[in-house]
mmCIF file of C-alpha atoms in Angstrom:
data_model
loop_
_atom_site.group_PDB
_atom_site.id
_atom_site.type_symbol
_atom_site.label_atom_id
_atom_site.label_comp_id
_atom_site.label_asym_id
_atom_site.label_seq_id
_atom_site.Cartn_x
_atom_site.Cartn_y
_atom_site.Cartn_z
ATOM 1 C CA MET K 1 -11.233 31.642 27.886
ATOM 2 C CA LYS K 2 -14.479 31.867 26.220
ATOM 3 C CA ASN K 3 -12.643 34.289 23.822
ATOM 4 C CA LEU K 4 -9.606 31.861 23.234
ATOM 5 C CA LEU K 5 -12.222 28.962 22.412
ATOM 6 C CA LYS K 6 -13.743 31.195 20.164
ATOM 7 C CA LYS K 7 -10.678 32.333 18.327
ATOM 8 C CA TYR K 8 -8.511 28.550 18.310
ATOM 9 C CA GLY K 9 -11.604 26.136 18.676
ATOM 10 C CA HIS K 10 -10.480 24.705 15.060
ATOM 11 C CA ILE K 11 -7.361 23.351 17.292
ATOM 12 C CA TRP K 12 -10.221 19.911 17.759
ATOM 13 C CA ALA K 13 -9.010 18.904 14.645
ATOM 14 C CA LEU K 14 -5.271 17.734 15.744
ATOM 15 C CA GLY K 15 -7.348 15.174 18.499
ATOM 16 C CA TYR K 16 -6.546 13.444 14.734
ATOM 17 C CA GLY K 17 -3.248 12.553 16.237
ATOM 18 C CA PHE K 18 -5.222 10.395 18.975
ATOM 19 C CA ILE K 19 -6.309 8.134 16.533
ATOM 20 C CA TYR K 20 -3.216 7.973 14.211
ATOM 21 C CA LEU K 21 -0.817 7.472 16.444
ATOM 22 C CA PRO K 22 -2.317 4.006 18.468
ATOM 23 C CA TRP K 23 -3.088 2.834 15.026
ATOM 24 C CA PHE K 24 0.536 3.376 13.500
ATOM 25 C CA LEU K 25 2.103 2.145 17.046
ATOM 26 C CA TYR K 26 0.087 -1.042 16.904
ATOM 27 C CA LEU K 27 0.870 -2.004 13.191
ATOM 28 C CA GLU K 28 4.623 -1.352 14.048
ATOM 29 C CA ARG K 29 3.937 -4.068 16.730
ATOM 30 C CA THR K 30 2.290 -6.595 14.974
ATOM 31 C CA VAL K 31 3.551 -6.460 11.310
ATOM 32 C CA VAL K 32 6.965 -8.113 11.770
ATOM 33 C CA ARG K 33 6.411 -11.417 9.524
ATOM 34 C CA ASN K 34 4.499 -12.174 6.395
ATOM 35 C CA TYR K 35 4.321 -8.921 4.696
ATOM 36 C CA SER K 36 5.021 -7.995 1.082
ATOM 37 C CA VAL K 37 8.620 -6.461 0.496
ATOM 38 C CA MET K 38 7.752 -3.324 -1.855
ATOM 39 C CA HIS K 39 10.971 -3.235 -3.742
ATOM 40 C CA VAL K 40 11.553 -2.937 -7.957
ATOM 41 C CA ARG K 41 14.268 -2.512 -9.836
ATOM 42 C CA LEU K 42 15.171 1.087 -9.633
ATOM 43 C CA ASP K 43 15.988 0.695 -6.200
ATOM 44 C CA ASP K 44 18.719 -1.126 -6.936
ATOM 45 C CA TYR K 45 20.182 1.765 -9.098
ATOM 46 C CA ILE K 46 19.668 4.564 -6.026
ATOM 47 C CA PRO K 47 22.937 4.258 -4.150
ATOM 48 C CA PHE K 48 22.363 5.202 -0.236
ATOM 49 C CA ASN K 49 23.342 8.519 1.037
ATOM 50 C CA GLU K 50 23.530 9.327 4.465
ATOM 51 C CA TYR K 51 23.449 13.345 4.100
ATOM 52 C CA PHE K 52 19.535 12.602 2.877
ATOM 53 C CA ILE K 53 19.213 12.312 6.553
ATOM 54 C CA VAL K 54 18.987 16.104 6.866
ATOM 55 C CA PRO K 55 15.725 16.981 4.420
ATOM 56 C CA TYR K 56 14.040 13.922 5.773
ATOM 57 C CA LEU K 57 14.263 14.933 9.880
ATOM 58 C CA LEU K 58 13.011 18.538 8.223
ATOM 59 C CA TRP K 59 9.988 16.548 7.386
ATOM 60 C CA PHE K 60 9.315 16.939 11.151
ATOM 61 C CA VAL K 61 9.374 20.822 11.152
ATOM 62 C CA TYR K 62 8.070 21.629 7.118
ATOM 63 C CA VAL K 63 4.906 19.380 8.440
ATOM 64 C CA ALA K 64 4.341 20.859 11.826
ATOM 65 C CA GLY K 65 5.527 24.061 10.764
ATOM 66 C CA ALA K 66 2.990 24.533 8.273
ATOM 67 C CA VAL K 67 0.126 23.181 10.098
ATOM 68 C CA MET K 68 0.687 25.707 12.913
ATOM 69 C CA TYR K 69 1.195 28.607 10.720
ATOM 70 C CA PHE K 70 -2.196 28.379 8.850
ATOM 71 C CA PHE K 71 -3.811 27.407 12.607
ATOM 72 C CA PHE K 72 -2.245 31.332 13.246
ATOM 73 C CA THR K 73 -3.422 32.725 9.817
ATOM 74 C CA SER K 74 -6.192 31.062 7.804
ATOM 75 C CA ARG K 75 -8.671 28.919 9.610
ATOM 76 C CA GLN K 76 -10.108 27.697 6.457
ATOM 77 C CA GLU K 77 -6.803 26.789 4.972
ATOM 78 C CA TYR K 78 -5.780 25.002 8.342
ATOM 79 C CA TYR K 79 -9.088 23.031 7.562
ATOM 80 C CA ARG K 80 -8.217 22.426 4.080
ATOM 81 C CA LEU K 81 -4.353 20.984 5.335
ATOM 82 C CA CYS K 82 -5.538 18.910 7.744
ATOM 83 C CA THR K 83 -8.387 17.294 5.823
ATOM 84 C CA PHE K 84 -5.635 16.639 3.260
ATOM 85 C CA LEU K 85 -3.327 15.180 5.888
ATOM 86 C CA PHE K 86 -5.513 13.065 7.748
ATOM 87 C CA THR K 87 -7.364 11.584 4.899
ATOM 88 C CA GLY K 88 -4.468 10.014 3.265
ATOM 89 C CA MET K 89 -2.845 9.031 6.454
ATOM 90 C CA THR K 90 -6.141 7.261 7.170
ATOM 91 C CA ILE K 91 -5.874 5.543 3.719
ATOM 92 C CA SER K 92 -2.364 4.429 4.195
ATOM 93 C CA LEU K 93 -2.922 2.881 7.373
ATOM 94 C CA LEU K 94 -6.065 0.638 6.145
ATOM 95 C CA ILE K 95 -3.470 0.133 3.332
ATOM 96 C CA CYS K 96 -0.827 -1.044 5.943
ATOM 97 C CA THR K 97 -3.624 -3.153 7.847
ATOM 98 C CA PHE K 98 -5.388 -5.023 5.297
ATOM 99 C CA PHE K 99 -2.028 -5.136 2.945
ATOM 100 C CA PRO K 100 0.574 -5.970 5.340
ATOM 101 C CA ASN K 101 4.129 -4.226 3.856
ATOM 102 C CA GLY K 102 7.632 -3.517 4.226
ATOM 103 C CA THR K 103 11.255 -3.299 2.850
ATOM 104 C CA ASP K 104 14.572 -5.353 2.472
ATOM 105 C CA LEU K 105 16.130 -2.019 1.507
ATOM 106 C CA ARG K 106 18.022 -1.076 4.860
ATOM 107 C CA VAL K 107 21.746 -1.101 4.180
ATOM 108 C CA HIS K 108 24.296 -1.294 7.686
ATOM 109 C CA VAL K 109 24.919 2.255 8.707
ATOM 110 C CA ASP K 110 28.369 2.765 10.679
ATOM 111 C CA PRO K 111 26.773 5.291 13.380
ATOM 112 C CA GLN K 112 30.668 6.392 14.267
ATOM 113 C CA LYS K 113 31.333 7.451 10.682
ATOM 114 C CA ASN K 114 29.724 11.017 10.737
ATOM 115 C CA LEU K 115 26.812 12.887 12.318
ATOM 116 C CA CYS K 116 24.741 11.919 9.982
ATOM 117 C CA SER K 117 25.292 8.331 10.093
ATOM 118 C CA PHE K 118 24.507 8.614 13.543
ATOM 119 C CA LEU K 119 21.297 10.249 13.058
ATOM 120 C CA VAL K 120 20.518 7.310 10.457
ATOM 121 C CA SER K 121 21.091 4.941 13.179
ATOM 122 C CA LEU K 122 18.936 6.376 15.529
ATOM 123 C CA VAL K 123 16.258 6.289 12.772
ATOM 124 C CA HIS K 124 16.571 2.666 12.299
ATOM 125 C CA GLY K 125 16.470 2.053 15.687
ATOM 126 C CA ALA K 126 13.049 3.847 16.350
ATOM 127 C CA ASP K 127 11.453 3.078 13.282
ATOM 128 C CA THR K 128 10.950 -0.739 11.344
ATOM 129 C CA SER K 129 11.344 -1.175 7.736
ATOM 130 C CA THR K 130 7.079 -2.207 8.005
ATOM 131 C CA ASN K 131 4.571 -0.077 6.979
ATOM 132 C CA VAL K 132 5.657 1.916 3.670
ATOM 133 C CA PHE K 133 3.134 1.885 1.628
ATOM 134 C CA PRO K 134 2.217 4.327 0.581
ATOM 135 C CA SER K 135 5.175 6.833 2.076
ATOM 136 C CA ILE K 136 3.706 9.241 4.340
ATOM 137 C CA HIS K 137 6.639 11.154 4.531
ATOM 138 C CA VAL K 138 6.291 11.881 0.370
ATOM 139 C CA TYR K 139 2.332 11.899 0.597
ATOM 140 C CA ASN K 140 2.283 15.002 3.509
ATOM 141 C CA SER K 141 5.391 16.674 2.169
ATOM 142 C CA LEU K 142 3.136 16.885 -1.216
ATOM 143 C CA GLY K 143 0.098 17.792 1.132
ATOM 144 C CA VAL K 144 1.970 20.767 2.437
ATOM 145 C CA HIS K 145 3.605 22.139 -0.631
ATOM 146 C CA ALA K 146 0.000 22.304 -1.915
ATOM 147 C CA ALA K 147 -1.382 23.854 0.915
ATOM 148 C CA VAL K 148 1.655 26.619 0.232
ATOM 149 C CA MET K 149 0.718 26.970 -3.200
ATOM 150 C CA ASN K 150 -3.231 27.669 -2.989
ATOM 151 C CA SER K 151 -2.872 29.726 0.130
ATOM 152 C CA CYS K 152 -3.936 33.078 -0.838
ATOM 153 C CA VAL K 153 -1.873 34.100 2.599
ATOM 154 C CA LEU K 154 1.154 33.014 0.927
ATOM 155 C CA ARG K 155 0.337 34.463 -2.809
ATOM 156 C CA GLU K 156 2.748 36.883 -2.809
ATOM 157 C CA LYS K 157 5.719 34.907 -1.056
ATOM 158 C CA ALA K 158 7.616 33.721 -3.651
ATOM 159 C CA GLY K 159 10.238 32.781 -1.722
ATOM 160 C CA MET K 160 8.124 30.714 0.625
ATOM 161 C CA ARG K 161 6.754 28.699 -2.290
ATOM 162 C CA ARG K 162 10.269 28.141 -4.025
ATOM 163 C CA GLY K 163 11.535 27.260 -0.815
ATOM 164 C CA SER K 164 8.602 24.799 0.043
ATOM 165 C CA LEU K 165 8.852 23.009 -3.557
ATOM 166 C CA PHE K 166 12.733 22.543 -2.852
ATOM 167 C CA LEU K 167 12.000 20.861 0.488
ATOM 168 C CA MET K 168 8.827 18.969 -0.832
ATOM 169 C CA VAL K 169 11.174 17.592 -3.492
ATOM 170 C CA ALA K 170 14.527 16.932 -0.948
ATOM 171 C CA ILE K 171 12.309 15.301 1.669
ATOM 172 C CA SER K 172 10.448 13.175 -1.317
ATOM 173 C CA LEU K 173 14.277 11.881 -2.616
ATOM 174 C CA SER K 174 15.696 11.311 1.022
ATOM 175 C CA THR K 175 13.182 8.644 1.412
ATOM 176 C CA VAL K 176 14.680 6.527 -1.381
ATOM 177 C CA PHE K 177 18.738 7.570 -0.545
ATOM 178 C CA LEU K 178 17.973 6.581 2.741
ATOM 179 C CA LYS K 179 16.722 3.551 1.693
ATOM 180 C CA GLN K 180 13.775 3.740 4.154
ATOM 181 C CA HIS K 181 11.188 3.547 0.718
ATOM 182 C CA SER K 182 11.076 1.898 -2.150
ATOM 183 C CA ALA K 183 10.327 4.130 -5.298
ATOM 184 C CA ILE K 184 6.983 2.107 -5.855
ATOM 185 C CA ASP K 185 6.092 3.519 -2.219
ATOM 186 C CA VAL K 186 6.703 7.227 -3.381
ATOM 187 C CA MET K 187 4.801 6.791 -6.489
ATOM 188 C CA GLY K 188 1.947 5.323 -4.575
ATOM 189 C CA ALA K 189 2.095 8.746 -2.312
ATOM 190 C CA ILE K 190 2.174 10.545 -5.558
ATOM 191 C CA VAL K 191 -0.934 8.735 -6.677
ATOM 192 C CA LEU K 192 -2.846 8.786 -3.991
ATOM 193 C CA ALA K 193 -1.890 12.649 -3.131
ATOM 194 C CA CYS K 194 -3.272 13.486 -6.701
ATOM 195 C CA MET K 195 -6.770 11.784 -5.881
ATOM 196 C CA VAL K 196 -6.828 13.664 -2.418
ATOM 197 C CA TYR K 197 -5.909 17.188 -4.034
ATOM 198 C CA SER K 198 -9.012 16.707 -6.289
ATOM 199 C CA PHE K 199 -11.288 16.331 -3.240
ATOM 200 C CA VAL K 200 -9.732 18.895 -0.948
ATOM 201 C CA TYR K 201 -8.647 21.422 -3.803
ATOM 202 C CA GLY K 202 -11.126 20.793 -6.338
ATOM 203 C CA GLU K 203 -13.591 23.367 -7.554
ATOM 204 C CA ASN K 204 -16.356 21.749 -5.862
ATOM 205 C CA TYR K 205 -14.810 21.485 -2.438
ATOM 206 C CA ALA K 206 -17.663 21.997 0.085
ATOM 207 C CA GLY K 207 -15.648 24.724 2.479
ATOM 208 C CA SER K 208 -14.410 26.882 -0.582
ATOM 209 C CA ARG K 209 -15.070 30.347 0.087
ATOM 210 C CA LYS K 210 -12.012 32.053 -1.623
ATOM 211 C CA PRO K 211 -10.196 31.731 -4.768
ATOM 212 C CA VAL K 212 -7.502 29.252 -4.969
ATOM 213 C CA ASN K 213 -4.380 29.251 -6.586
ATOM 214 C CA ARG K 214 -4.194 26.106 -9.028
ATOM 215 C CA LYS K 215 -0.490 25.562 -9.412
ATOM 216 C CA ALA K 216 -0.593 23.413 -6.989
ATOM 217 C CA LEU K 217 2.655 21.518 -7.016
ATOM 218 C CA GLY K 218 4.776 23.767 -8.194
#
């Protein structure tokens, strides 16, 4: 047990989930009216497409898989990824707490049309249309891709780096094509990711011990 704790003691960082989930669920229950609607003209030109539910759901595998991969391969890179993800997620919760927001973009979906439509209807039933700015789906996807591109472990894995870029872009697009987010939510996530990136992967990052790849976002 002592050896396991010494080898995998960095699991403590995942305890952040006990902060994030209750906070997020609280906002989901309480932000039901009198919130700012995130809607820009560009949203009206983006058609709904239920097939984007595939990359939208792959987000869970993408983010969890990256965290687990770095957990077992590089403690330093794992801490960097966790710092990136958890910093942005906390800022997002703070924004939604003091600036309640939501969308009016969702369309009616017939769950009997096809499998993808059925999956979209499940997402609609489980997730409200509030607490959308900035998009955590987009922000975390950018964070994972930044971790992949800066990883010393994955420096020679060109296929994984390209795959990460493709999935990051597909997930980001899925948020607007499914009408889960406004384009302004996506832009907010990009701006936030750029700000946090300079802190986590900048030259003066306190935990830096190895050279990093500066081609962070593909």
